């Protein structure tokens, strides 16, 4: 056990899997000698060699096309898209090819690809670096979308993802990379895919969220507790497919739901969760399902982030409104 | 007037249904005039007599 940041936990997971299986390959723009723009692949090339960890030309569609070809040849590619804002360059390779390949081939091949990518706001990035586009990939049948909220989950979920025979988009929130530490076991361990995690037990209201917003929700829950409001915080962890059982059990317990996402209200995955609750949990509802999200505009200029992104107070205000409905 | 729509959240409607309570017989004390679970309880404690 050691206290570590999320980015270090991710490096540890990659290191474990590269050692465990020579078919695991890590590649992308500047992930080799440089060690990645966030140091996520730091020293991995030195340790595992250029045949397992290597740089690619600057072409996202090529990187994912390369992953698809390598997967068809029996490798377990773990490509990196430097920032998820650049996913559009690779969207056909992801949605039109990778996600459909097993289906198209009648299950005669598997596509064990894990696409790692950084996203997320609050760190003053330039344009198209911080956008939350998880909703786009969450709408693609055949893909899993995974988003850890902190170091412990990041290592366990990344190991699970790399070992999965299904294609996975693994989204790493930039603000969560280094802003806090958690105890992380030294050895390999897994956190199950398709399973949400209850990060805080509560009885009055369920806050359903993911990514860096989990941390804000937990801070909001601490403040709400001082006012006698006992909030449960549910971390989706896997955004597609949704863990219906855990979501519905929590809704049944509390009867009140606040969905929190960093993405714009028209984006993200909150609407999917709201629809699920409307379909299968409506008789538990004591208040309308509420959503905290960003405004429906393109991601703002860095100077406007603070005013634009959902914050702790937004969560507190909405939870109070929902509890007092 | 039972032609007026009854305001109650789904959880309260189910609770009332499970206790064979007719929501049109109850005056809601909640915000927006909605019937609360506690209103159903009060109605039941009152043996279903409308005040």
Short mmCIF file of C-alpha atoms in Angstrom, two decimals:
data_model
loop_
_atom_site.label_atom_id
_atom_site.label_comp_id
_atom_site.label_asym_id
_atom_site.label_seq_id
_atom_site.Cartn_x
_atom_site.Cartn_y
_atom_site.Cartn_z
CA UNK A 1 0.00 0.00 0.00
CA UNK A 2 1.14 3.48 -0.82
CA UNK A 3 -0.57 6.83 -1.04
CA UNK A 4 -0.49 7.89 -4.67
CA UNK A 5 -2.05 10.18 -7.24
CA UNK A 6 -4.37 8.90 -9.96
CA UNK A 7 -1.79 9.37 -12.69
CA UNK A 8 0.73 7.25 -10.74
CA UNK A 9 -1.94 4.58 -10.19
CA UNK A 10 -2.56 4.52 -13.95
CA UNK A 11 1.17 4.13 -14.65
CA UNK A 12 1.28 1.29 -12.11
CA UNK A 13 -1.62 -0.49 -13.84
CA UNK A 14 0.05 -0.18 -17.27
CA UNK A 15 3.35 -1.41 -15.81
CA UNK A 16 1.64 -4.47 -14.26
CA UNK A 17 -0.14 -5.41 -17.47
CA UNK A 18 2.89 -4.85 -19.74
CA UNK A 19 4.84 -7.22 -17.49
CA UNK A 20 2.06 -9.77 -17.23
CA UNK A 21 1.36 -10.13 -20.94
CA UNK A 22 3.80 -9.41 -23.79
CA UNK A 23 0.79 -8.98 -26.09
CA UNK A 24 -0.15 -5.78 -24.24
CA UNK A 25 1.08 -2.79 -26.27
CA UNK A 26 1.09 0.86 -25.22
CA UNK A 27 1.39 3.49 -27.96
CA UNK A 28 0.34 6.98 -28.97
CA UNK A 29 1.73 10.46 -29.42
CA UNK A 30 4.74 11.03 -27.12
CA UNK A 31 3.97 8.11 -24.80
CA UNK A 32 7.40 6.48 -25.34
CA UNK A 33 10.65 8.29 -24.71
CA UNK A 34 8.82 11.34 -23.39
CA UNK A 35 6.67 9.30 -20.96
CA UNK A 36 3.41 10.96 -21.97
CA UNK A 37 2.25 14.56 -21.72
CA UNK A 38 1.00 13.84 -18.18
CA UNK A 39 3.78 11.34 -17.29
CA UNK A 40 1.18 8.54 -17.36
CA UNK A 41 3.58 6.30 -19.30
CA UNK A 42 6.70 7.53 -17.50
CA UNK A 43 9.69 5.14 -17.86
CA UNK A 44 7.51 2.38 -19.34
CA UNK A 45 9.44 2.33 -22.63
CA UNK A 46 12.73 2.18 -20.74
CA UNK A 47 11.46 -0.77 -18.73
CA UNK A 48 9.50 -2.73 -21.36
CA UNK A 49 11.30 -1.79 -24.58
CA UNK A 50 10.35 -0.06 -27.81
CA UNK A 51 8.51 -3.10 -29.15
CA UNK A 52 5.91 -2.87 -26.39
CA UNK A 53 5.79 0.89 -25.71
CA UNK A 54 6.23 3.20 -28.68
CA UNK A 55 5.46 6.57 -30.23
CA UNK A 56 3.23 6.97 -33.28
CA UNK A 57 2.84 9.68 -35.91
CA UNK A 58 0.47 12.50 -34.99
CA UNK A 59 -2.71 11.02 -36.47
CA UNK A 60 -5.55 9.86 -34.22
CA UNK A 61 -7.40 7.91 -36.90
CA UNK A 62 -4.13 6.11 -37.66
CA UNK A 63 -3.54 5.32 -33.99
CA UNK A 64 -6.94 3.65 -33.55
CA UNK A 65 -6.74 2.00 -36.99
CA UNK A 66 -3.37 0.61 -35.87
CA UNK A 67 -5.03 -0.65 -32.67
CA UNK A 68 -7.74 -2.39 -34.65
CA UNK A 69 -5.22 -4.09 -36.92
CA UNK A 70 -3.05 -5.18 -34.00
CA UNK A 71 -6.10 -6.51 -32.13
CA UNK A 72 -7.03 -8.59 -35.18
CA UNK A 73 -3.49 -10.01 -35.03
CA UNK A 74 -3.90 -11.13 -31.42
CA UNK A 75 -2.41 -8.19 -29.54
CA UNK A 76 -4.01 -6.29 -26.65
CA UNK A 77 -3.50 -2.68 -27.67
CA UNK A 78 -3.72 0.16 -25.14
CA UNK A 79 -3.54 3.24 -27.39
CA UNK A 80 -3.65 6.77 -26.04
CA UNK A 81 -5.54 9.69 -27.54
CA UNK A 82 -3.64 12.62 -26.07
CA UNK A 83 -6.84 14.53 -25.27
CA UNK A 84 -10.37 13.24 -25.77
CA UNK A 85 -11.23 16.44 -27.64
CA UNK A 86 -9.29 14.90 -30.53
CA UNK A 87 -11.61 11.88 -30.67
CA UNK A 88 -13.39 13.19 -33.76
CA UNK A 89 -10.34 12.42 -35.91
CA UNK A 90 -10.67 8.79 -34.83
CA UNK A 91 -14.43 8.47 -34.60
CA UNK A 92 -14.90 6.20 -37.60
CA UNK A 93 -12.13 3.90 -36.39
CA UNK A 94 -13.80 3.77 -32.95
CA UNK A 95 -17.52 3.76 -33.72
CA UNK A 96 -17.56 2.54 -37.32
CA UNK A 97 -14.90 -0.15 -36.94
CA UNK A 98 -13.64 -1.11 -33.46
CA UNK A 99 -17.03 -1.19 -31.73
CA UNK A 100 -18.60 -3.34 -34.49
CA UNK A 101 -15.78 -5.69 -35.39
CA UNK A 102 -16.83 -8.70 -33.31
CA UNK A 103 -20.43 -8.29 -34.41
CA UNK A 104 -19.40 -7.92 -38.02
CA UNK A 105 -17.25 -11.04 -37.84
CA UNK A 106 -19.85 -13.12 -36.07
CA UNK A 107 -17.73 -13.33 -32.93
CA UNK A 108 -14.86 -15.07 -34.73
CA UNK A 109 -12.43 -12.36 -33.50
CA UNK A 110 -12.24 -10.32 -30.35
CA UNK A 111 -11.17 -6.67 -30.06
CA UNK A 112 -9.43 -6.29 -26.70
CA UNK A 113 -8.54 -2.61 -27.16
CA UNK A 114 -8.44 -0.09 -24.30
CA UNK A 115 -8.32 3.50 -25.52
CA UNK A 116 -6.94 5.78 -22.81
CA UNK A 117 -7.65 9.48 -23.03
CA UNK A 118 -7.45 12.60 -20.87
CA UNK A 119 -10.36 14.99 -20.52
CA UNK A 120 -11.94 17.24 -17.93
CA UNK A 121 -12.03 20.86 -16.86
CA UNK A 122 -10.74 23.08 -14.13
CA UNK A 123 -7.12 23.07 -15.22
CA UNK A 124 -7.13 25.99 -17.71
CA UNK A 125 -6.33 23.99 -20.82
CA UNK A 126 -6.44 25.48 -24.31
CA UNK A 127 -9.41 24.81 -26.59
CA UNK A 128 -10.74 21.27 -27.18
CA UNK A 129 -8.71 19.65 -24.39
CA UNK A 130 -11.20 19.60 -21.52
CA UNK A 131 -14.46 18.77 -23.30
CA UNK A 132 -16.61 15.99 -21.88
CA UNK A 133 -17.49 13.82 -24.88
CA UNK A 134 -18.24 10.62 -22.95
CA UNK A 135 -21.88 10.86 -24.04
CA UNK A 136 -20.87 10.37 -27.69
CA UNK A 137 -19.03 7.10 -27.10
CA UNK A 138 -21.62 5.96 -24.54
CA UNK A 139 -24.11 5.94 -27.43
CA UNK A 140 -22.06 3.48 -29.48
CA UNK A 141 -23.23 -0.14 -29.08
CA UNK A 142 -20.27 -2.46 -28.64
CA UNK A 143 -18.19 -0.05 -26.59
CA UNK A 144 -17.72 0.16 -22.86
CA UNK A 145 -17.03 3.59 -21.42
CA UNK A 146 -15.13 3.66 -18.13
CA UNK A 147 -14.33 6.73 -16.05
CA UNK A 148 -12.51 6.40 -12.71
CA UNK A 149 -12.98 9.10 -10.07
CA UNK A 150 -9.72 8.55 -8.18
CA UNK A 151 -6.46 6.59 -7.79
CA UNK A 152 -7.78 3.33 -6.29
CA UNK A 153 -10.51 2.85 -8.88
CA UNK A 154 -8.23 4.00 -11.70
CA UNK A 155 -5.68 1.22 -11.19
CA UNK A 156 -8.28 -1.52 -10.64
CA UNK A 157 -10.52 -0.41 -13.50
CA UNK A 158 -7.63 -0.01 -15.94
CA UNK A 159 -6.36 -3.52 -15.17
CA UNK A 160 -9.91 -4.87 -15.62
CA UNK A 161 -10.22 -2.94 -18.89
CA UNK A 162 -6.95 -4.22 -20.36
CA UNK A 163 -7.88 -7.79 -19.40
CA UNK A 164 -11.36 -7.46 -20.92
CA UNK A 165 -11.82 -8.83 -24.44
CA UNK A 166 -14.18 -5.97 -25.28
CA UNK A 167 -13.25 -2.54 -26.65
CA UNK A 168 -13.18 0.09 -23.93
CA UNK A 169 -12.84 3.85 -23.86
CA UNK A 170 -11.06 4.70 -20.62
CA UNK A 171 -11.44 8.37 -19.69
CA UNK A 172 -9.02 10.02 -17.28
CA UNK A 173 -10.02 13.33 -15.73
CA UNK A 174 -7.13 15.78 -15.81
CA UNK A 175 -8.08 17.48 -12.56
CA UNK A 176 -8.22 14.11 -10.81
CA UNK A 177 -4.71 13.22 -12.09
CA UNK A 178 -2.78 14.98 -9.34
CA UNK A 179 -5.15 16.92 -7.10
CA UNK A 180 -5.45 14.24 -4.40
CA UNK A 181 -3.99 10.91 -3.27
CA UNK A 182 -5.50 7.62 -2.10
CA UNK A 183 -4.12 4.38 -0.69
CA UNK A 184 -3.37 2.06 -3.61
CA UNK A 185 -2.24 -1.58 -3.21
CA UNK A 186 1.21 -2.37 -4.64
CA UNK A 187 0.13 -5.52 -6.47
CA UNK A 188 -2.32 -6.00 -9.31
CA UNK A 189 -6.01 -6.00 -8.34
CA UNK A 190 -9.21 -5.42 -10.26
CA UNK A 191 -12.26 -3.23 -9.79
CA UNK A 192 -15.16 -4.81 -11.69
CA UNK A 193 -16.42 -3.25 -14.92
CA UNK A 194 -20.15 -2.47 -15.28
CA UNK A 195 -20.43 -1.93 -11.52
CA UNK A 196 -21.16 1.39 -9.86
CA UNK A 197 -19.66 2.12 -6.45
CA UNK A 198 -21.40 3.65 -3.44
CA UNK A 199 -18.80 6.16 -2.24
CA UNK A 200 -20.90 7.38 0.66
CA UNK A 201 -23.95 5.79 2.23
CA UNK A 202 -26.98 7.99 2.85
CA UNK A 203 -30.73 7.77 3.24
CA UNK A 204 -32.24 11.12 2.17
CA UNK A 205 -31.12 11.58 -1.43
CA UNK A 206 -28.88 9.88 -3.99
CA UNK A 207 -26.30 11.93 -5.86
CA UNK A 208 -25.39 9.98 -9.01
CA UNK A 209 -22.21 11.16 -10.67
CA UNK A 210 -18.84 10.19 -12.17
CA UNK A 211 -15.34 11.49 -12.84
CA UNK A 212 -14.04 14.47 -10.89
CA UNK A 213 -17.60 15.40 -9.89
CA UNK A 214 -17.56 12.45 -7.46
CA UNK A 215 -15.06 14.35 -5.34
CA UNK A 216 -17.17 17.50 -5.42
CA UNK A 217 -20.27 15.47 -4.56
CA UNK A 218 -18.53 13.96 -1.53
CA UNK A 219 -17.49 17.43 -0.35
CA UNK A 220 -21.05 18.65 -0.89
CA UNK A 221 -22.37 15.65 1.06
CA UNK A 222 -20.12 16.53 4.01
CA UNK A 223 -21.56 20.05 4.10
CA UNK A 224 -25.13 18.81 3.67
CA UNK A 225 -24.61 16.44 6.60
CA UNK A 226 -24.03 19.45 8.86
CA UNK A 227 -27.51 20.59 7.92
CA UNK A 228 -29.04 17.20 8.61
CA UNK A 229 -29.26 16.03 4.99
CA UNK A 230 -27.86 12.53 4.57
CA UNK A 231 -26.75 12.14 0.95
CA UNK A 232 -25.71 8.90 -0.72
CA UNK A 233 -23.02 9.35 -3.38
CA UNK A 234 -23.07 6.83 -6.22
CA UNK A 235 -20.07 6.75 -8.57
CA UNK A 236 -21.14 5.23 -11.90
CA UNK A 237 -17.54 4.19 -12.78
CA UNK A 238 -18.76 2.48 -15.97
CA UNK A 239 -20.85 4.97 -17.98
CA UNK A 240 -22.00 2.47 -20.60
CA UNK A 241 -23.49 0.00 -19.93
CA UNK A 242 -25.11 1.40 -16.77
CA UNK A 243 -25.21 -0.61 -13.56
CA UNK A 244 -29.00 -0.65 -13.32
CA UNK A 245 -29.22 -2.74 -10.15
CA UNK A 246 -27.05 -0.46 -8.02
CA UNK A 247 -28.74 2.67 -9.35
CA UNK A 248 -32.27 1.37 -8.79
CA UNK A 249 -31.49 -0.03 -5.33
CA UNK A 250 -30.20 3.35 -4.21
CA UNK A 251 -33.20 5.19 -5.70
CA UNK A 252 -35.52 2.76 -3.95
CA UNK A 253 -33.75 3.49 -0.67
CA UNK A 254 -33.71 7.30 -0.84
CA UNK A 255 -36.55 8.17 -3.23
CA UNK A 256 -34.75 11.30 -4.40
CA UNK A 257 -32.12 11.73 -7.09
CA UNK A 258 -29.72 14.46 -8.16
CA UNK A 259 -27.66 13.62 -11.23
CA UNK A 260 -24.38 15.49 -11.46
CA UNK A 261 -22.16 15.65 -14.53
CA UNK A 262 -19.48 18.02 -15.75
CA UNK A 263 -20.70 17.76 -19.35
CA UNK A 264 -23.31 20.10 -20.76
CA UNK A 265 -26.89 19.19 -19.91
CA UNK A 266 -27.53 18.00 -23.48
CA UNK A 267 -24.40 15.83 -23.35
CA UNK A 268 -22.95 13.33 -20.89
CA UNK A 269 -24.89 10.31 -19.64
CA UNK A 270 -27.20 11.77 -16.97
CA UNK A 271 -30.22 11.76 -19.26
CA UNK A 272 -29.74 8.00 -19.77
CA UNK A 273 -29.73 7.47 -16.01
CA UNK A 274 -32.81 9.69 -15.62
CA UNK A 275 -34.65 7.68 -18.27
CA UNK A 276 -33.71 4.42 -16.55
CA UNK A 277 -35.12 5.74 -13.26
CA UNK A 278 -38.28 6.90 -15.01
CA UNK A 279 -38.71 3.44 -16.56
CA UNK A 280 -37.88 1.25 -13.60
CA UNK A 281 -37.85 3.36 -10.45
CA UNK A 282 -40.71 5.82 -10.75
CA UNK A 283 -42.79 4.39 -7.93
CA UNK A 284 -39.98 5.18 -5.51
CA UNK A 285 -39.73 8.84 -6.46
CA UNK A 286 -40.61 11.44 -3.88
CA UNK A 287 -39.35 14.33 -6.02
CA UNK A 288 -38.52 14.94 -9.67
CA UNK A 289 -35.16 13.64 -10.85
CA UNK A 290 -32.86 16.67 -10.96
CA UNK A 291 -29.76 17.35 -13.02
CA UNK A 292 -26.71 19.47 -12.30
CA UNK A 293 -24.69 20.02 -15.48
CA UNK A 294 -22.85 22.67 -17.46
CA UNK A 295 -24.71 25.12 -19.70
CA UNK A 296 -25.44 24.03 -23.27
CA UNK A 297 -22.64 25.99 -24.89
CA UNK A 298 -19.31 24.91 -26.35
CA UNK A 299 -16.67 24.42 -23.64
CA UNK A 300 -15.67 27.89 -22.43
CA UNK A 301 -12.42 29.81 -22.68
CA UNK A 302 -10.18 29.05 -19.72
CA UNK A 303 -10.97 32.41 -18.08
CA UNK A 304 -14.66 31.48 -17.87
CA UNK A 305 -14.25 27.93 -16.54
CA UNK A 306 -14.97 28.83 -12.92
CA UNK A 307 -18.29 30.44 -13.77
CA UNK A 308 -19.26 27.71 -16.22
CA UNK A 309 -18.36 24.37 -14.61
CA UNK A 310 -20.68 22.88 -12.00
CA UNK A 311 -19.25 23.35 -8.52
CA UNK A 312 -19.83 22.16 -4.97
CA UNK A 313 -22.34 24.91 -4.23
CA UNK A 314 -24.40 24.03 -7.31
CA UNK A 315 -24.66 20.47 -6.00
CA UNK A 316 -25.58 21.62 -2.48
CA UNK A 317 -28.28 23.97 -3.80
CA UNK A 318 -29.86 21.34 -6.02
CA UNK A 319 -29.79 18.65 -3.34
CA UNK A 320 -31.57 20.99 -0.92
CA UNK A 321 -34.17 21.84 -3.51
CA UNK A 322 -34.76 18.16 -4.25
CA UNK A 323 -34.97 17.16 -0.59
CA UNK A 324 -37.37 20.01 0.19
CA UNK A 325 -39.51 19.56 -2.93
CA UNK B 1 -63.83 18.71 -6.18
CA UNK B 2 -62.49 15.39 -7.41
CA UNK B 3 -62.27 16.68 -10.97
CA UNK B 4 -59.26 18.73 -9.94
CA UNK B 5 -56.04 16.88 -10.54
CA UNK B 6 -54.51 15.32 -7.48
CA UNK B 7 -50.94 16.45 -6.87
CA UNK B 8 -48.73 13.74 -5.46
CA UNK B 9 -45.38 12.22 -6.26
CA UNK B 10 -45.34 8.64 -7.57
CA UNK B 11 -44.05 7.27 -4.26
CA UNK B 12 -47.02 8.81 -2.40
CA UNK B 13 -49.51 7.54 -4.99
CA UNK B 14 -48.15 4.03 -4.59
CA UNK B 15 -48.26 4.33 -0.79
CA UNK B 16 -51.88 5.45 -0.95
CA UNK B 17 -52.76 2.66 -3.36
CA UNK B 18 -51.10 0.06 -1.11
CA UNK B 19 -53.29 1.32 1.77
CA UNK B 20 -56.47 1.56 -0.34
CA UNK B 21 -56.63 5.30 0.17
CA UNK B 22 -58.45 7.50 -2.35
CA UNK B 23 -56.21 10.54 -2.82
CA UNK B 24 -59.12 12.72 -3.93
CA UNK B 25 -60.37 12.53 -0.31
CA UNK B 26 -57.21 14.16 1.04
CA UNK B 27 -56.11 17.78 1.16
CA UNK B 28 -52.42 18.11 0.49
CA UNK B 29 -50.26 20.10 2.91
CA UNK B 30 -47.07 19.97 0.85
CA UNK B 31 -45.54 22.60 -1.41
CA UNK B 32 -47.57 23.25 -4.54
CA UNK B 33 -50.52 21.77 -2.62
CA UNK B 34 -49.18 18.28 -3.12
CA UNK B 35 -50.30 15.41 -0.94
CA UNK B 36 -47.48 14.08 1.21
CA UNK B 37 -46.99 10.64 2.68
CA UNK B 38 -47.66 12.22 6.09
CA UNK B 39 -51.03 13.45 4.80
CA UNK B 40 -51.94 9.87 3.88
CA UNK B 41 -50.81 8.72 7.32
CA UNK B 42 -52.90 11.41 9.02
CA UNK B 43 -55.90 10.38 6.93
CA UNK B 44 -55.42 6.74 7.94
CA UNK B 45 -55.01 7.63 11.62
CA UNK B 46 -58.24 9.51 11.33
CA UNK B 47 -59.88 6.25 10.16
CA UNK B 48 -60.29 7.77 6.76
CA UNK B 49 -62.66 10.45 7.99
CA UNK B 50 -62.30 13.65 6.00
CA UNK B 51 -62.02 16.65 8.31
#
